[in-house]
Coordinates of N, CA and C in Angstrom, one line a residue:
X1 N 11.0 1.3 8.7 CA 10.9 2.6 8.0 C 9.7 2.4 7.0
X2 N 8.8 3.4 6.9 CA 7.5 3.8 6.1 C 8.0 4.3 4.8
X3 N 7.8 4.1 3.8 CA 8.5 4.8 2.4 C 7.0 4.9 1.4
X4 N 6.6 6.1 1.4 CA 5.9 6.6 0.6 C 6.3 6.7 -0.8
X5 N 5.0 5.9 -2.0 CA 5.4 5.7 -3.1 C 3.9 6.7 -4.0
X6 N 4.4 7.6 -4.8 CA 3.2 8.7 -5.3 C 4.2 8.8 -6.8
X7 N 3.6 8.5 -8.3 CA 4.1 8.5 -9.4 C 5.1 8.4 -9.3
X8 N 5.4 7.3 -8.4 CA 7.0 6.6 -8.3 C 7.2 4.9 -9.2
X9 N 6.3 4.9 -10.1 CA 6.2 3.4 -10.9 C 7.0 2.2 -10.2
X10 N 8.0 2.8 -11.1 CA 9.7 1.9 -11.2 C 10.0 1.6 -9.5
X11 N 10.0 2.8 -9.1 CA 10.7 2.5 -7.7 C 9.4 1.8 -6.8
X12 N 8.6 1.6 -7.2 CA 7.7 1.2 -6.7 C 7.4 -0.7 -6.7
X13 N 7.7 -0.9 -7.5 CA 7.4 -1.8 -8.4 C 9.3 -2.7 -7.8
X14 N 10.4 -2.2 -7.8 CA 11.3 -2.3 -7.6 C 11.1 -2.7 -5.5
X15 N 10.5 -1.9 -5.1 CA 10.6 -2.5 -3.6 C 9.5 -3.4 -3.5
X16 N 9.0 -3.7 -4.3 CA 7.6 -4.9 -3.8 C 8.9 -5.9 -4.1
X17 N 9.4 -6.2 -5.7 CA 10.7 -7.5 -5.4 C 11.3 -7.7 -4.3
X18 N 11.7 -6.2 -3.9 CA 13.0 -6.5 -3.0 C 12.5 -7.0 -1.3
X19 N 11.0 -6.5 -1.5 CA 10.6 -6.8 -0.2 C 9.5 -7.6 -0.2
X20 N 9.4 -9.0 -0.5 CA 8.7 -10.0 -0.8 C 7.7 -10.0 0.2
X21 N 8.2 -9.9 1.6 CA 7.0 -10.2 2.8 C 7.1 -8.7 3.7
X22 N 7.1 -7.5 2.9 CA 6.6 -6.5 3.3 C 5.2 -6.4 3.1
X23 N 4.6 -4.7 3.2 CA 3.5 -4.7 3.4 C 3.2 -3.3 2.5
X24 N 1.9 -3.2 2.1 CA 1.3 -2.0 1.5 C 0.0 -1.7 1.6
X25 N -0.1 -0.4 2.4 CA -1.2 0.3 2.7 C -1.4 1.5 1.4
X26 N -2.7 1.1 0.9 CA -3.2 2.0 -0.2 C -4.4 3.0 1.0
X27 N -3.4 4.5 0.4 CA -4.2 5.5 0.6 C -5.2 6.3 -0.1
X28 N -6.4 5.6 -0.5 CA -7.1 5.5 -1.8 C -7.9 6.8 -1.2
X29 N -9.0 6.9 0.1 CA -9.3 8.2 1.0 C -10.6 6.7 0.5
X30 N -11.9 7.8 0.9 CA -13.3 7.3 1.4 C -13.2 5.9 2.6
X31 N -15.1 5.9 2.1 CA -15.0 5.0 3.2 C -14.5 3.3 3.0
X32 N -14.0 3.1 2.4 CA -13.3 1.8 1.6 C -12.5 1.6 0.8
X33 N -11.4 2.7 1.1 CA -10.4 2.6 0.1 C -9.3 2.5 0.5
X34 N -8.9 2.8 1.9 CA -7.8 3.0 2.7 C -7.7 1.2 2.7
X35 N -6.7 1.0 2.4 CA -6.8 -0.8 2.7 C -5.3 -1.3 2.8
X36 N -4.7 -1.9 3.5 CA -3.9 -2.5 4.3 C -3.4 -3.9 3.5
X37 N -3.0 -4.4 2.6 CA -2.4 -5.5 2.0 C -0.8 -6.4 1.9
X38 N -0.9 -7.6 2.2 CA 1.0 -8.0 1.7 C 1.1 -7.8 0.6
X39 N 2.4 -8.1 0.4 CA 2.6 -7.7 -1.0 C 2.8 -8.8 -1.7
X40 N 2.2 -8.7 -2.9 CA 1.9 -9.8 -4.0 C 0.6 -10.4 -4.1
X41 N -0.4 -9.5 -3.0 CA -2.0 -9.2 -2.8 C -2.5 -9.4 -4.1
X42 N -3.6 -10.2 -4.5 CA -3.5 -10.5 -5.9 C -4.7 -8.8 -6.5
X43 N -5.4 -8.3 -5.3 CA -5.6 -6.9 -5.6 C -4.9 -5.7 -6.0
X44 N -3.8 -6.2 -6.0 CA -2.4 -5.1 -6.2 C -1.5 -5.6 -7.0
X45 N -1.5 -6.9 -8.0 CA -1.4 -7.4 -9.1 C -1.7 -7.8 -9.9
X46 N -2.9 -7.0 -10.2 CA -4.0 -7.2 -11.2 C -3.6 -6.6 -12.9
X47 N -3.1 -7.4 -13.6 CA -2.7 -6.8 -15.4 C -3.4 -5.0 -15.3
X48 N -4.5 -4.9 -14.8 CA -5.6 -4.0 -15.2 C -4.8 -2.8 -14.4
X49 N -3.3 -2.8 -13.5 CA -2.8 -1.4 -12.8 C -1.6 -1.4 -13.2
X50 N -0.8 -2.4 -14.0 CA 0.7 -2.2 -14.2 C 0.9 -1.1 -14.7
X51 N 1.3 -0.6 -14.3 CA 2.4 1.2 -15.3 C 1.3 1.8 -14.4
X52 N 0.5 2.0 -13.3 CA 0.0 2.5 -12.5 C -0.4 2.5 -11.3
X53 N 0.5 2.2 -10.5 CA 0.4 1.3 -9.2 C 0.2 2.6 -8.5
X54 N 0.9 3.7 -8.6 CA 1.2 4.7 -7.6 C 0.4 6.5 -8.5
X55 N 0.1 6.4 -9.5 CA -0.6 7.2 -9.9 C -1.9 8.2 -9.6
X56 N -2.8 7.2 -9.1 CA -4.3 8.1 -8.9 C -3.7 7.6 -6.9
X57 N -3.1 7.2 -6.3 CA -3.3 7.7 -4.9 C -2.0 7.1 -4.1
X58 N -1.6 7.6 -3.3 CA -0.3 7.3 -2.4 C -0.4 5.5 -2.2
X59 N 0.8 4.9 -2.3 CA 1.1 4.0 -1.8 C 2.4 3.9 -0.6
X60 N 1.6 3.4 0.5 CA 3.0 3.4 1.9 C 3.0 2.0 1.9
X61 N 4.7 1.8 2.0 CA 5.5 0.2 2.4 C 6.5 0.5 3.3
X62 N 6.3 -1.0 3.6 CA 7.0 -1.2 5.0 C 7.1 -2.9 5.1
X63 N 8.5 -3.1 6.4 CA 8.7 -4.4 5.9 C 8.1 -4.2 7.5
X64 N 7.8 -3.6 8.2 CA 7.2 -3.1 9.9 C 6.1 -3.0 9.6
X65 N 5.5 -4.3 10.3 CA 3.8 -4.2 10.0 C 3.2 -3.2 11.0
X66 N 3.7 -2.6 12.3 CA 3.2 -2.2 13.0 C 3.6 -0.5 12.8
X67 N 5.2 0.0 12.3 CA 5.3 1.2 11.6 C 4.1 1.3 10.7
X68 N 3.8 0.5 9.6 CA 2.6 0.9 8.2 C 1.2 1.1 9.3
X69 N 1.5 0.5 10.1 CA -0.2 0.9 10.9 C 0.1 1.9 11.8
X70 N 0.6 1.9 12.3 CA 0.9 3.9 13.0 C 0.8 4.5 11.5
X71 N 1.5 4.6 10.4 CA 1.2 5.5 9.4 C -0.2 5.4 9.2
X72 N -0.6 4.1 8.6 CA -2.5 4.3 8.3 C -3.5 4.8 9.3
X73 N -3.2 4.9 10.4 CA -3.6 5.6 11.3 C -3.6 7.0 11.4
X74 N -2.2 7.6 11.6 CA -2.5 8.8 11.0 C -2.7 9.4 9.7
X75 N -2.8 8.7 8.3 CA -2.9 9.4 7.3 C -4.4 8.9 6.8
X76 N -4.9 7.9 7.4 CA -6.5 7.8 7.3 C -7.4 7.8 8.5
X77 N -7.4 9.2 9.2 CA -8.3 9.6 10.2 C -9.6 10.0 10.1
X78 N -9.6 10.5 8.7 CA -11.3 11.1 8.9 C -11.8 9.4 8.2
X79 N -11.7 8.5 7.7 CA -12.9 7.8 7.1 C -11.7 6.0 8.1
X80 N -11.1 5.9 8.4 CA -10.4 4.9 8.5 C -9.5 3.9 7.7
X81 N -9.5 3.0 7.9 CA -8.5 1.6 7.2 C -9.3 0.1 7.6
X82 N -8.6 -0.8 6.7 CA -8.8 -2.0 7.4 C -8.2 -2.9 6.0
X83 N -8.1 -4.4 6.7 CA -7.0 -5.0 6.2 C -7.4 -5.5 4.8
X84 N -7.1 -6.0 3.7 CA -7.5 -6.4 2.9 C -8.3 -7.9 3.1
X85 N -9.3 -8.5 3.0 CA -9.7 -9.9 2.9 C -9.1 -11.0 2.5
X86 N -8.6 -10.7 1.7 CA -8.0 -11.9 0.4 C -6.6 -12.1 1.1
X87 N -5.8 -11.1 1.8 CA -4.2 -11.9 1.7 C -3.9 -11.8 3.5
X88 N -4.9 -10.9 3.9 CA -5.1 -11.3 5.7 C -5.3 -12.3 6.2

């Protein structure tokens, strides 16, 4: 299951613990922002986003690496996705 997180902090922040070796695709839009990361990506725990993880753009998790990529697929069609470097 795909669980869409949008100024959901707490609950946000709450399923990256509970799901250690899930997954999160940031729906940022352009051509380099849609990006595909595990969780605990040191991009997506940077001091510089805490109390902001889900604020300026959708975040989708999933402990189904292959459900999050059917979602990034359809929700980043005009510009694409691709995986993060650092935790691929």
């Amino acid at each position: 299951m795909v669980r869409r997180f949008k100024n959901e902090e707490e609950a946000y922040e709450k399923w990256c613990k509970e799901h250690e070796n899930g997954y999160i695709f940031n729906n940022a839009g352009g051509k380099t922002g849609n990006v595909l990361h595990l969780v605990g990506c040191r991009h997506l725990t940077s001091a510089r986003f805490i109390g902001k993880y889900t604020k300026c753009y959708p975040k989708y998790c999933s402990d189904n690496l292959n459900e999050l990529i059917e979602k990034a697929d359809k929700v980043s069609q005009q510009y694409g996705w691709r995986q993060c470097k650092a935790c691929f």
